[in-house]
Every structure is written in structure tokens, then in C-alpha cells.
XYZ file of C-alpha atoms in Angstrom:
627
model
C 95.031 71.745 156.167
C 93.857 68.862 153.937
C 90.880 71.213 152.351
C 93.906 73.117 150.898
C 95.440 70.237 148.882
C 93.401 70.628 145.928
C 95.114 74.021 145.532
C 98.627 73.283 146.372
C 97.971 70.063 144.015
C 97.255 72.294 141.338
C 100.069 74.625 142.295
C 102.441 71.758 142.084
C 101.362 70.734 138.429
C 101.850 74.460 137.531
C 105.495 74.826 138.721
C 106.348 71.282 137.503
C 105.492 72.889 133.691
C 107.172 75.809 134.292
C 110.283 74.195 135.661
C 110.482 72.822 132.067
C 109.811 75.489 130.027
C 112.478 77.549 131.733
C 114.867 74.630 131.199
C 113.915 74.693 127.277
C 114.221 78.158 127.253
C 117.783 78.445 128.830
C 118.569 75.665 125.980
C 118.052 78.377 123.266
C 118.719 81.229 124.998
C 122.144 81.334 123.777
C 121.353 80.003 120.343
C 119.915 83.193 118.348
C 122.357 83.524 116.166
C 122.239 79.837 114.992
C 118.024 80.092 114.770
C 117.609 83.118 112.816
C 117.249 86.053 115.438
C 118.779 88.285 112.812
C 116.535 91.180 113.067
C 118.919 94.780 113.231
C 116.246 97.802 112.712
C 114.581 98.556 116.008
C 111.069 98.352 116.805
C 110.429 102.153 117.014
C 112.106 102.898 113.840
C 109.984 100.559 111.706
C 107.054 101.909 113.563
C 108.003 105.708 112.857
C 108.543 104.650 109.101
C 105.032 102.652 109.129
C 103.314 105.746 110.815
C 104.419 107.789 107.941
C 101.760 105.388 105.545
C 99.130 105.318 108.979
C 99.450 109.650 108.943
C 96.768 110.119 106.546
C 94.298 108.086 108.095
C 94.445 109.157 111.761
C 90.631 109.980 111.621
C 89.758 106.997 110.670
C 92.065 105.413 113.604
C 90.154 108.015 115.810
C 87.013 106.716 114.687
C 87.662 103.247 115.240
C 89.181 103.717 118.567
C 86.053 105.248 120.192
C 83.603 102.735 118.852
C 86.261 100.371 120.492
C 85.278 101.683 123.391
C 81.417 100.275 123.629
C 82.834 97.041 122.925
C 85.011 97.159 126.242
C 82.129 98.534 128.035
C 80.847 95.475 126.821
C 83.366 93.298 128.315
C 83.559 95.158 131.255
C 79.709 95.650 132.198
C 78.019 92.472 130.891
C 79.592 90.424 133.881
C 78.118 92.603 136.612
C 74.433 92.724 134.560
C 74.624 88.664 134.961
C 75.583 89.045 138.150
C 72.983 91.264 139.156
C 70.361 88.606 137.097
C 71.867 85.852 139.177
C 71.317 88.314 142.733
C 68.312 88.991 141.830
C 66.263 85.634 140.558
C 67.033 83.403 143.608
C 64.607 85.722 146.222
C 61.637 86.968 144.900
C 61.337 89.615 142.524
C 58.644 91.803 140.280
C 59.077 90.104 136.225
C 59.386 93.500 135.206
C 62.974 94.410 136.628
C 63.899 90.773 135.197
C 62.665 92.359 131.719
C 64.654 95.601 132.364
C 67.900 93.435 133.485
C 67.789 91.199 130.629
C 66.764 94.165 127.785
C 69.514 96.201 129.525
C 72.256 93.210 128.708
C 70.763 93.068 125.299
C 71.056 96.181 124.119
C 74.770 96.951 125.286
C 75.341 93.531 123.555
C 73.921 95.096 119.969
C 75.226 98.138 120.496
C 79.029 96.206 120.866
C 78.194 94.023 117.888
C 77.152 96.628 115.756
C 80.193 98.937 116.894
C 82.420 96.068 116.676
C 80.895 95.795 112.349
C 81.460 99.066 112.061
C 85.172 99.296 112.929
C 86.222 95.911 110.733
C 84.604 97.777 107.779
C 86.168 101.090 108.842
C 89.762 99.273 109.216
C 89.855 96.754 106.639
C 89.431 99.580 104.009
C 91.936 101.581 105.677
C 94.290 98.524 105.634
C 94.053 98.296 101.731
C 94.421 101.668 101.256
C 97.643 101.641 103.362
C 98.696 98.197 101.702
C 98.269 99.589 97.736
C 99.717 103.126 98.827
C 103.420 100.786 100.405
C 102.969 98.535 97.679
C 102.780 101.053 94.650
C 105.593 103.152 96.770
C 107.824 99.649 96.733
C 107.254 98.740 93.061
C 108.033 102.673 91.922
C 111.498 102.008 94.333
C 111.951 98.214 92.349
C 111.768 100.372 88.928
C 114.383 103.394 90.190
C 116.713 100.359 90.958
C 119.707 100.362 88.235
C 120.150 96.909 86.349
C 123.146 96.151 88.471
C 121.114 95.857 91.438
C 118.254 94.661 90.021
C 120.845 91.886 88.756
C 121.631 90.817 92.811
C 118.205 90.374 93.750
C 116.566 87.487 92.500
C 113.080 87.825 91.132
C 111.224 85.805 93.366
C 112.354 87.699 96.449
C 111.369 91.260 95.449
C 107.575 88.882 94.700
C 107.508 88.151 98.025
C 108.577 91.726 99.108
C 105.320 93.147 97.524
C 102.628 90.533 97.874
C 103.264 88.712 101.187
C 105.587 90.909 103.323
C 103.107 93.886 102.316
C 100.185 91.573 103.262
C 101.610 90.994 107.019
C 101.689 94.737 107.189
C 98.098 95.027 106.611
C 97.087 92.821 108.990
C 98.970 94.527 111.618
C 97.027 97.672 110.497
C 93.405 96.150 110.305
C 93.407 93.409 113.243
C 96.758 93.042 115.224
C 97.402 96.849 116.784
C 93.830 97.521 117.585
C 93.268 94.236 119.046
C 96.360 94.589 121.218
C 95.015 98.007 122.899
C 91.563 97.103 123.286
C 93.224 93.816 125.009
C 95.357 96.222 126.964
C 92.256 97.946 128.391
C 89.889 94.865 129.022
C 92.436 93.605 131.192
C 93.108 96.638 132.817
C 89.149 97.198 133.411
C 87.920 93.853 134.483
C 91.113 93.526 136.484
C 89.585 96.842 138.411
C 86.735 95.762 138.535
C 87.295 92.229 140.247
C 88.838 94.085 142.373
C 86.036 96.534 143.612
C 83.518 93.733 144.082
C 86.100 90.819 145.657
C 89.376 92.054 146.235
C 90.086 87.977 147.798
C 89.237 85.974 144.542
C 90.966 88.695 142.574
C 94.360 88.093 144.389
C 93.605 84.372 143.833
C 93.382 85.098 140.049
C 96.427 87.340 140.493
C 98.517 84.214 141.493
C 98.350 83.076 138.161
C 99.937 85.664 136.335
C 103.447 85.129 136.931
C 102.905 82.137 135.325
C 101.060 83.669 132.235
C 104.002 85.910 132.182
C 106.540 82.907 132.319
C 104.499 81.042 129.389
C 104.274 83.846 127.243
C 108.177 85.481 127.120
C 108.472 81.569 126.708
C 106.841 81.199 124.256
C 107.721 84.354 122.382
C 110.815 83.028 121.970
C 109.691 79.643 120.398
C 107.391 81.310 118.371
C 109.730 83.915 116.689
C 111.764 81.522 115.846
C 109.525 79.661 113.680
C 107.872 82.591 112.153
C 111.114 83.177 111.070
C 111.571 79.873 109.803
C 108.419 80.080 107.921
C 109.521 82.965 105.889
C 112.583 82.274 104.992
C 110.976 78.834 103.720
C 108.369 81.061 101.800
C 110.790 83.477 100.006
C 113.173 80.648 99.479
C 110.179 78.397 97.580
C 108.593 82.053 95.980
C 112.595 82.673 94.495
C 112.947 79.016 93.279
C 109.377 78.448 91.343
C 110.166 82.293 89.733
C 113.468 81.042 88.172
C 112.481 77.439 87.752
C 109.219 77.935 85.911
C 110.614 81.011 83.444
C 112.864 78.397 82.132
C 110.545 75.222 82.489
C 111.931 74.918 78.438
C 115.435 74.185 79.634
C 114.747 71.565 81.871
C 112.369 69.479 79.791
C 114.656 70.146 76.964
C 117.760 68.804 79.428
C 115.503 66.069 80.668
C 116.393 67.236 84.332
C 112.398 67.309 85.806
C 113.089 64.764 88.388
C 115.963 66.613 89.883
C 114.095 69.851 89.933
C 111.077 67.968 91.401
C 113.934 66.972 94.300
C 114.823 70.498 94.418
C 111.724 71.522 94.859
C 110.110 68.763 97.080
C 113.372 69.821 99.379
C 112.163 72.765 99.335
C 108.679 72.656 100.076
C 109.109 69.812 102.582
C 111.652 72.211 104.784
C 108.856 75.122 104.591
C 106.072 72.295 105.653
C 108.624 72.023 108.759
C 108.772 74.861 109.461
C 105.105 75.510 109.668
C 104.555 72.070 111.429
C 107.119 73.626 114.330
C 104.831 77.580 114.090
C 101.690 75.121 114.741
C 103.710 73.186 117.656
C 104.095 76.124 119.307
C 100.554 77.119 119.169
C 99.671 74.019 120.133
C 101.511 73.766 123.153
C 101.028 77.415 124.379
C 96.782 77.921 124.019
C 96.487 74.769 126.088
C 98.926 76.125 128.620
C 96.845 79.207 128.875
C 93.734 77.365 129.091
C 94.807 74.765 131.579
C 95.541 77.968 133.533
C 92.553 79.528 133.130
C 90.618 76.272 134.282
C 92.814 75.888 137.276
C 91.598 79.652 138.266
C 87.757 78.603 137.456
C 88.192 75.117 139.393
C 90.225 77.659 142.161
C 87.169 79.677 142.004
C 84.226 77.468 142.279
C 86.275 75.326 145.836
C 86.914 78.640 147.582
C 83.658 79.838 146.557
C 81.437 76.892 146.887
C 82.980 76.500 150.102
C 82.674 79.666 151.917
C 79.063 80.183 150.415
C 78.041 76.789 151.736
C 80.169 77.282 155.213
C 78.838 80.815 155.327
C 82.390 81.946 155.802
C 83.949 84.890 155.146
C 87.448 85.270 154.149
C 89.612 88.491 154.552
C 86.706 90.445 155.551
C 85.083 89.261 151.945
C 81.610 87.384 151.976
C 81.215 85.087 149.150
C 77.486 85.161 147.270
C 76.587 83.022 144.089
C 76.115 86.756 141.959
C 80.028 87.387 142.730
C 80.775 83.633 141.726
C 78.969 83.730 138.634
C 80.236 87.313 137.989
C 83.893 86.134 138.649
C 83.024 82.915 136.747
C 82.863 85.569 133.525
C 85.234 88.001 134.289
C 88.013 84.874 134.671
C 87.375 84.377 130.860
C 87.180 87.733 129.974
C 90.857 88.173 131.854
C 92.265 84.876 130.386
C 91.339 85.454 126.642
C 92.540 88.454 126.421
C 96.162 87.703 127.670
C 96.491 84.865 125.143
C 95.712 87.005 122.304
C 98.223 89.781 123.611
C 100.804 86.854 123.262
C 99.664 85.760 119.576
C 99.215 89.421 118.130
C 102.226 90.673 119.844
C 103.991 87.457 117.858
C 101.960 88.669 114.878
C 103.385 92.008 115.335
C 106.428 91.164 115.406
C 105.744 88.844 112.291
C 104.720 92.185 110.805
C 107.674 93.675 111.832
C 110.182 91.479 110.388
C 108.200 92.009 106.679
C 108.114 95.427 107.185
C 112.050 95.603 107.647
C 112.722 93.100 104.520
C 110.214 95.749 102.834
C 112.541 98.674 104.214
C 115.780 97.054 103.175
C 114.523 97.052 99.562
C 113.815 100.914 100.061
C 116.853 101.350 101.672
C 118.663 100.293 98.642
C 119.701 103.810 97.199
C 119.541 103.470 93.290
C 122.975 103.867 91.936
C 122.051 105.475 88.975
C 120.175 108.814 89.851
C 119.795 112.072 88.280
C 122.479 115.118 89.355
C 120.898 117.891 91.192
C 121.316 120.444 88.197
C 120.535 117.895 85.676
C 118.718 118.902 82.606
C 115.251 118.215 80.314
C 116.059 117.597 76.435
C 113.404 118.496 74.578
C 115.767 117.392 71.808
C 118.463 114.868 70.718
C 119.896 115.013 67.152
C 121.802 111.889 67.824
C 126.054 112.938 68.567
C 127.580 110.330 70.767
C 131.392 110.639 72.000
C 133.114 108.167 74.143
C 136.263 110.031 75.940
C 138.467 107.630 77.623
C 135.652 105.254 78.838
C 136.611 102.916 81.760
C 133.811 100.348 83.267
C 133.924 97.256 85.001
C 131.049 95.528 86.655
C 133.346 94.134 89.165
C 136.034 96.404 90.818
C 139.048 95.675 88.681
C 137.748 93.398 85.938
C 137.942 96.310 83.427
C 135.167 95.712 80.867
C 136.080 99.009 78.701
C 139.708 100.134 78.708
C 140.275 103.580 77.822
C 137.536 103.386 75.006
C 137.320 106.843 72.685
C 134.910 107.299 69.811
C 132.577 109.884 68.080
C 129.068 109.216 66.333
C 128.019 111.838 64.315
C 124.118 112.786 63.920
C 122.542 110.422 61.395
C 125.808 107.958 61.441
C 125.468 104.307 61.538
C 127.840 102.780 63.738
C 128.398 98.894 64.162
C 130.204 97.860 66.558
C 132.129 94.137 66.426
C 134.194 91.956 68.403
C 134.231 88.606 70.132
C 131.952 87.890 72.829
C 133.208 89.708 76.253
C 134.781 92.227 74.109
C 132.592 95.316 75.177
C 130.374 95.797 72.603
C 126.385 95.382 74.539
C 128.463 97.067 77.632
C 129.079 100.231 75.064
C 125.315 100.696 74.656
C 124.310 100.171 77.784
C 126.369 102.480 79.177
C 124.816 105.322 76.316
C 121.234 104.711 77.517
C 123.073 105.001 81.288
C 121.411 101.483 82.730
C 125.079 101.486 84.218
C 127.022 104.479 85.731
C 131.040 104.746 84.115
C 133.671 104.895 86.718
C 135.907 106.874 84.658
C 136.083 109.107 81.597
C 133.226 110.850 80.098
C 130.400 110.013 77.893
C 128.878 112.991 75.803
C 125.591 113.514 73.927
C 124.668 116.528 71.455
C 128.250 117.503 73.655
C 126.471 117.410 76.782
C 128.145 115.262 79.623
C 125.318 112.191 79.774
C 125.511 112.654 83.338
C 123.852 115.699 83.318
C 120.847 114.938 81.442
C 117.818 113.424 83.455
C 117.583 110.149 82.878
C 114.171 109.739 81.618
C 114.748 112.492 79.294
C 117.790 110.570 77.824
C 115.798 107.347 77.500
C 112.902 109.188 75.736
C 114.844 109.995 72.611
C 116.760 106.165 72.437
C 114.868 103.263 70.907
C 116.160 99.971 71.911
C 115.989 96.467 69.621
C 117.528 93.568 71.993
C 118.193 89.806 71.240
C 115.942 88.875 73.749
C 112.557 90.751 72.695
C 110.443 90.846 76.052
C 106.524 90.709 75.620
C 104.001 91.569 78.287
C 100.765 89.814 78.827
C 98.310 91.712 76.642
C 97.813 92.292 73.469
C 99.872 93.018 70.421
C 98.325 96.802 70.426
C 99.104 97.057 74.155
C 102.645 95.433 73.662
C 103.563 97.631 70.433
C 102.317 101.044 72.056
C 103.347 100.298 75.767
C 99.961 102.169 77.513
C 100.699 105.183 75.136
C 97.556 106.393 73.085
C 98.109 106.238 69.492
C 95.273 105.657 66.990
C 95.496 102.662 64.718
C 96.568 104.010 61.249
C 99.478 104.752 63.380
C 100.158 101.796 64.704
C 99.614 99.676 61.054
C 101.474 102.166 59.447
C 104.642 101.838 61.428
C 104.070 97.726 61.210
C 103.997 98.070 57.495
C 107.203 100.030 57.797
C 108.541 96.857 59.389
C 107.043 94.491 57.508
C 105.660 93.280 60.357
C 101.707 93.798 59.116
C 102.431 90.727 57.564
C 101.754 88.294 60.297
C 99.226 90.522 62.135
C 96.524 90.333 59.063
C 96.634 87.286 59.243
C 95.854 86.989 63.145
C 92.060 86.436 63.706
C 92.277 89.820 66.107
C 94.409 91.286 64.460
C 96.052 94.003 66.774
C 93.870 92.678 69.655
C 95.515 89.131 69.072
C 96.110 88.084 72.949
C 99.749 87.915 73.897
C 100.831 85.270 76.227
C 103.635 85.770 78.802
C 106.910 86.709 77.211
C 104.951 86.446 74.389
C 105.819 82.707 73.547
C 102.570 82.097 71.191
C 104.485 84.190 68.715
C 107.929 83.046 66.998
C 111.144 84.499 67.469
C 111.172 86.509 64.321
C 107.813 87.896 64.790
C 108.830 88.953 68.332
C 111.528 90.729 66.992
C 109.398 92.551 64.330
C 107.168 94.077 67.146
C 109.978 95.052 68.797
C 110.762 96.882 65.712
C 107.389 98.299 65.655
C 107.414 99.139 69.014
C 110.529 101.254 68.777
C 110.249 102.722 65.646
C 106.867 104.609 66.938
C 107.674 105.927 69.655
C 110.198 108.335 67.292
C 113.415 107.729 69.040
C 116.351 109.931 67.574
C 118.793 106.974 68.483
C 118.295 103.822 67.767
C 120.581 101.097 69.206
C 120.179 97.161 67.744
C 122.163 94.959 70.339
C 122.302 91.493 67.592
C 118.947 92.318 66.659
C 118.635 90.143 64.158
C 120.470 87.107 65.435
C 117.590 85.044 66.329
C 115.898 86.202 62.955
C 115.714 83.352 60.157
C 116.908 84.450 55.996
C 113.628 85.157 54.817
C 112.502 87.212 57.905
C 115.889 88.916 57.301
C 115.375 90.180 54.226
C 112.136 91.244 54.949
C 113.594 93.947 57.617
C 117.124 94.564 55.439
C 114.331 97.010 53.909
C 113.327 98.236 57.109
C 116.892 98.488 58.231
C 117.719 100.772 55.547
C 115.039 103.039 55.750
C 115.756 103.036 59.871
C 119.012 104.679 58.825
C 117.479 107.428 57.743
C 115.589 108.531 60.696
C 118.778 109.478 63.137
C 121.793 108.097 64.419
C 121.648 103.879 64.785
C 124.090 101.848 66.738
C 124.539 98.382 66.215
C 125.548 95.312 67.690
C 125.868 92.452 64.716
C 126.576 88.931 64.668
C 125.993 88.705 61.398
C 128.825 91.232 59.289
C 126.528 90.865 56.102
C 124.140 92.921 58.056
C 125.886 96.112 58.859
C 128.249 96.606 55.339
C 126.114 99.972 54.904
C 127.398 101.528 58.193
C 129.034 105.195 57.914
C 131.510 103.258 60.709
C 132.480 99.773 62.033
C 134.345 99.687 65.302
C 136.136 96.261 66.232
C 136.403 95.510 70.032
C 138.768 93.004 71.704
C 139.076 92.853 75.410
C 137.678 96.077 75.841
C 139.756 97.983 73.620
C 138.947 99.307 70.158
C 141.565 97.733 67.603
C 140.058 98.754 64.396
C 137.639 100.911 63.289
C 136.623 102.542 59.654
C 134.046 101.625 56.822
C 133.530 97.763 55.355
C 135.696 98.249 52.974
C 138.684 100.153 54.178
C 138.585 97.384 57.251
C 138.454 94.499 54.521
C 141.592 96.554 53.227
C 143.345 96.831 56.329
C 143.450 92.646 56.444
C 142.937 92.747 59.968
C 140.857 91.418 62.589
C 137.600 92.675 61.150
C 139.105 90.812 57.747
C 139.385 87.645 59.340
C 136.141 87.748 60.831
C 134.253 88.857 57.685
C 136.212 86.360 55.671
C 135.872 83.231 58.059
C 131.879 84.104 58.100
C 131.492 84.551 54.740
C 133.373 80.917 54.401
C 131.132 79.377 56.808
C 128.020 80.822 55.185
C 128.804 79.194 51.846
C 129.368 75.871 52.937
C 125.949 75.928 54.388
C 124.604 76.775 51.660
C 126.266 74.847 49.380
């Protein structure tokens, strides 16, 4: 009995570990709700939807399965060669079947390593193709989104959405999946092949897999839970740095850096966790696994060092040193692979919690969409009526109450109020970034909901407050990836005023544009905007306080420009300053989303109204700083 307590010593360690795993694991068991466990798309429907991007590539899939194949021939075979080797060099034996034994090992050895090349290239550049096709699908969703949706998700999210969530996706496509079935059938095939030469040692081996089991739905648990962690940490710190360095300005200007840096060291200190507890769990489990797997080698060498050197035999089974080295190999070729299948199965399901983030954003139906019989126009001449117009961004906070108007083609409307009043809601709602919930909204006397939506936004030209610049160029920036030669490009910047500036530019209309454009002023943002808009022909043209963040002499320079603007179609205007818009055909005064006034500058100044006490206390305030 005592030659057996080197195994039941060993057995005892084993179940001592295990007793305390399964004690850590009832202690969460009943926590998922509280850890993060919050996945609710099932396994087979993200794979379905991820097949769908896979489809086009089966053959490559095909190909890289069967060269899979020599490399678990590999696994499989090379064992039994050594074991053969071993057999055959401790009698006597000609050198030339030691030369065929050896080449033999050798060349199913190159043959695996070149296979095994062969199918990373084949599957890394099937990953990327897969990974730009779901990312280019996911931005073209992100730009179908309407604003008020696009207003919900912060900016740093939808980042993460298309660079790292897309990234986890890839691997699962070039490593994790075909590691996990070529795992799948190593096991299977050195598992029957132990068994055909030494069914005895293979039961020993088999002893231990209850316990792999046990570690590994174990640790599957621990291990979700801090992938989860670590994501949430990474698209909380991505959505943080994307707001907090856009408006860097504001908090040096505030003087608030060392509270952001606490924000942010908060932050970045509970993502550092988080990874400390994903590398915990690794660090705990691969031991575990190996500690097994040298328990079953040190298992291996007593009962086989001790029935070759008794000369025993054990369940009919005679032990020889070519099935002890041969076991000796196939024990690590059984081991590894069951501690990858627990990592890449992890990994997978890593994979699949991007993938259903990913899906959520697709699953977000755009709110503003085109009706099934809606139309092309190939032409707008620029006749706008509002017919009792209700809209609230909020269910019942009405914005617009009952709101009623009509632009004629070529009229310049302004429209005026107090902020909140409804007057950037008005436009918005003409250029349909926002759907009304009732009433109807007409152009050329064509319900606006019945016009494709690109075609509408083809034939407006919009001048905002807050002029957005791309990294580029100003050509790039002024002509927005449209080809247009550059006599057209300077002439519509003289017809600005905005050629001004440029000349002067060492590049001129190459002149490098930072991001948001903030190596150019205000003013001269706003003057490419007006460039911008002005050549791309719209036939409406809608200036939402274009010219508020304008100084007096760049103002005067575009009063021109405004003018001639007039003449081109139907402009719609949004003015904080009333000296601006005394031209217009019609002024409309808002106040609490209702129109109160509306008429020319002058018959409004006659009326001694709202508009009148506006214009008047402006005009007041104007003088005394000038005076």
C-alpha cells in the first residue's frame, strides 16, 4: 500500500484546491447581476449575424481548415515517430533506419510549419477584410443615425464601437475559432491514440480531467467577469478623454486641470484594476493547469518507472521506455491544448460581448428614414410652408406650438426671438435632421416627408455658429471630396471675400487645416463656411446666427456677400444681430414657440411691439459701445 502514497498524496493536494475553488465559485454564483453578467443576445444569434460578414470568405476558411489538418497530423504522429526512435536506439540497429526515422520526423515537422505560415497569412488577411467590411458597415449605420440619437450617445463610445470592439472581432476570426477546432481535434486524436498503444496510463491521464473541467467552468466565471470589467473601464476612459480633450480650452481657461487630472487618474486607476484582476485570473488558472499536467507526468514516470524496472504488467498492459517517452509527449500535447480551449473560449466570448455592443449600435433603427414612395428632386426653387408645426424633443415639452408660415421662392426670411424660442429648431426641422410629430412641413408644395432625404439636403446650404473644419486642407475643407477645379473654388472665395486671407497663406488653398480648424480665427472659419456653401449651388440657404461670432470689419466685408447671397434663392436666417437682416422680404418673431409677430423691418418697427423693443434696446446698447 505505501508505494501508492505518492499518488493519493497528490490526489489529496488536488481535491484540497478544488474544494476552494468551488467554495469561491458558490460565493459569486449568485452575484451576476451585481458583477456585470449583463449580456442578453444569445450566442447563436451573434454568430448567425457574424457569419453573414464570414459568408464571402468560406473558401478561404476551407483552405485554411485543410492545411490545419497537417499540423494535427503533426501533433498526433510526431509522438509515436519519437517513440519508435526511443524503441529502436536502445538494441542494435542499421544507422540507416535511424536516418529514415529522424528525416521522417523532420519532414512532417516542415511540412506543419510551413502549413501552419500559410494559414496565419491566409487568415490574417481574411480577418482585415472582414474587420474594414463591419467597420465601414458600422460607420455608414453611425452616419444614417438622426441628430437626436446621435445626441444620446456620447462620442467616445461609438470610438470604441469601431476601433476596439471591431478589433476583438477580428481576432476571433484570425486566431480564436480556428485555434479552438484544431484544439478540439488534437485532443480528440492523441486522446485515441493513448488509448490504442496504453489504454492503463491513458485512464490514469483520464483521472485528471474532472478536475480540468472543474478549473476551467471555474475559471470562466472569474474570467468573464473581469473581461467585462476591462471594457467597461476602456469605453468609460475612451468617452471621457473624447469630451475632455475637445474642450481642453475650457478647463485651462476655468483653471480646473487638477480636478480633471482626478477625474481622469480615477478613471484610469479603476481600468488598471480591472486589468490587474483579468491578469489574476490568468495567473492563478495556467499554473493550475500546469501543476496538473506535472502531477500526470510525475504520475507517469512512478507507474512507469516502476513496472518497467519490476517488469510488471498492469491490466494486461506491459510498460516499455518507447510508450513512456511517447506518453511523456502526448501528456503535453493533451494538457496544452485544454488550457488554450479555456483562454480562447474566454476570448470568444470577449469577442462576443464586442460584437453585441457593435450590434446594439446597428440595432438602433434611424428615426429619420426615407418613406417607401419617397421621391428624387432634381429641383428645388426654394417655397417653404410651415402648417400647424408641433415638435418637442422631449414628449410634452412643446418646442413649436402650432407654428404656420410661407416662404416664397427667392424670399429672405429672418427669423427672431429670445433664446429657446424656436427659431434653430425651425431650420432644423426644414433640412429634416429632426422628424415633426405633428402638422406638416411643405417644400415646392411637396410634403418634406416625401422627398428622400439626401435629395432634400442636396439643394440646402447650411452657415452655422459653430463652423466645423476637418483635418485637411482649406481646398479639401471648402469642396468636401467633390472635384471642382480651382478658378472655381477662388472665384466663389472672392464672392465671399474670403480670398482675402487665403493669398496671403504661404499654400494658399493647400494651407493645412488643423482639427476643427483652430489655426484659423473665428471669422475666417466662418468665411469658408461661406465658401463652402455657396459652391456647392444650394437653392436654400439657411444662416443659423451666422455672423455672431464675426467681428465689424469682417462683417462688413460679407454684408456684400450677404446681399448678393439673396439673390441666388430663398435664404433663411437666424440673427442675433437685427442690423443684419433689415433687407429681409420677412421677419418672423418667436416667443415660446409661437410666432407673435411677423412682417418687414419697418412695418414691425411700426407695430411697437416685441420686435420694436428688441431692435430699439440693441440699437441702444450698440451706441453706448461705441460711444
Amino acid at each position: 500500500m505505501r508505494e501508492y502514497y505518492p499518488l493519493l498524496i497528490a490526489g489529496g493536494i488536488i481535491g484540497t484546491v478544488s474544494v476552494v475553488f468551488l467554495i469561491a465559485y458558490a460565493m459569486i454564483r449568485n452575484k451576476k447581476e451585481a458583477l456585470g453578467f449583463d449580456r442578453t443576445m444569445k450566442d447563436g444569434e451573434i454568430v448567425r449575424r457574424l457569419l453573414v460578414y464570414a459568408k464571402p470568405y468560406r473558401k478561404s476558411f476551407l483552405f485554411v481548415g485543410f492545411c490545419m489538418l497537417f499540423s494535427i497530423a503533426y501533433d498526433i504522429l510526431s509522438p509515436l515517430l519519437v517513440g519508435y526512435i526511443e524503441g529502436m536506439v536502445k538494441n542494435s540497429f542499421p544507422l540507416s533506419r535511424l536516418f529514415v526515422a529522424v528525416g521522417g520526423y523532420a519532414g512532417i515537422l516542415i511540412v506543419s510549419l510551413v502549413s501552419s505560415y500559410i494559414q496565419a497569412i491566409v487568415l490574417q488577411r481574411t480577418g482585415q477584410r472582414i474587420l474594414s467590411a463591419l467597420r465601414e458597415d458600422l460607420f455608414r449605420h453611425i452616419e444614417s443615425l438622426s441628430h437626436a440619437q446621435l445626441n444620446v450617445i456620447p462620442v467616445g463610445k461609438l470610438v470604441t464601437r469601431v476601433t476596439n470592439d471591431t478589433n476583438a472581432i477580428s481576432m476571433m476570426f484570425t486566431n480564436i475559432l480556428v485555434n479552438l477546432i484544431k484544439n478540439c481535434f488534437v485532443i480528440l486524436g492523441v486522446l485515441v491514440a493513448m488509448l490504442c498503444l496504453n489504454y492503463e496510463l491513458t485512464l490514469m491521464i483520464l483521472c485528471f480531467v474532472p478536475f480540468i473541467v472543474l478549473f476551467t467552468v471555474i475559471f470562466r466565471k472569474f474570467s468573464r467577469r473581469a473581461y467585462r470589467k476591462v471594457k467597461d473601464g476602456t469605453t468609460d476612459i475612451n468617452t471621457f478623454l473624447s469630451e475632455n480633450l475637445s474642450g481642453m480650452k475650457i478647463t485651462q481657461i476655468f483653471n480646473r486641470e487638477e480636478r480633471k487630472m482626478r477625474e481622469f487618474s480615477e478613471r484610469n486607476k479603476k481600468l488598471a484594476s480591472a486589468k490587474q484582476q483579468q491578469i489574476l485570473v490568468f495567473g492563478i488558472f495556467r499554473p493550475l493547469v500546469y501543476m496538473l499536467y506535472i502531477t500526470s507526468v510525475l504520475c507517469l514516470l512512478y507507474l512507469g518507472g516502476k513496472g518497467y524496472i519490476d517488469d510488471v504488467s498492469f491490466l494486461g498492459q506491459t510498460l516499455t521506455s518507447e510508450v513512456i517517452v511517447t506518453f511523456y509527449m502526448y501528456i503535453s500535447k493533451f494538457f496544452n491544448p485544454i488550457q488554450s480551449l479555456a483562454e480562447q473560449f474566454n476570448w470568444l466570448q470577449s469577442a462576443f460581448a464586442s460584437a453585441e455592443k457593435i450590434f446594439t449600435i446597428f440595432d438602433m433603427k434611424p428615426e429619420v428614414v426615407d418613406a417607401e414612395d419617397a421621391i428624387e428632386l432634381n429641383e428645388v426653387k426654394g417655397e417653404i410652408e410651415f402648417r400647424d408645426v408641433w415638435f418637442s424633443y422631449v414628449p410634452g415639452e412643446w418646442v413649436l406650438k402650432g407654428v404656420s408660415f410661407h416662404v416664397n421662392a427667392g424670399d429672405t426670411v429672418a427669423f427672431v426671438g429670445s433664446t429657446g424660442s424656436g427659431k434653430t429648431t425651425i431650420l432644423s426641422l426644414i433640412c429634416r435632421n429632426y422628424d415633426i410629430q405633428k402638422g406638416e412641413i411643405l417644400i415646392d408644395g411637396i410634403e418634406i416627408r416625401k422627398i428622400k432625404i439626401s435629395s432634400l439636403r442636396k439643394h440646402f446650404g447650411q452657415m452655422l455658429q459653430d463652423v466645423f473644419l476637418f483635418s485637411g486642407t482649406i481646398r479639401s475643407n471648402i469642396v468636401l471630396r467633390e472635384e471642382f477645379s480651382d478658378e472655381e473654388i477662388l472665384r466663389v472665395c472672392d464672392y465671399v471675400n474670403a480670398s482675402s486671407f487665403i493669398r496671403k497663406l504661404e499654400n494658399g488653398l493647400d494651407e493645412p487645416v488643423r482639427e476643427r480648424g483652430n489655426n484659423f480665427s473665428a471669422g475666417q472659419r466662418q468665411l469658408l463656411s461661406f465658401a463652402r456653401t455657396i459652391l456647392h449651388k444650394p437653392s436654400v440657404m439657411i444662416l443659423d446666427e451666422a455672423t455672431a461670432n464675426i467681428d465689424t470689419e469682417t462683417e462688413v466685408l460679407i454684408q456684400d456677400s450677404l446681399e448678393k447671397m439673396m439673390n441666388i434663392g430663398t435664404m433663411l436666417i437666424v440673427a442675433h444681430r437685427l442690423s443684419t437682416i433689415r433687407g429681409a422680404d420677412n421677419i418672423i418673431v418667436l416667443s415660446h414657440g409661437k410666432i407673435v409677430e411677423q412682417g418687414s423691418h419697418r412695418e414691425l418697427l411700426e407695430q411697437k411691439g416685441k420686435y420694436y423693443r428688441l431692435y430699439t434696446l440693441q440699437s441702444h446698447k450698440e451706441r453706448l459701445q461705441g460711444a
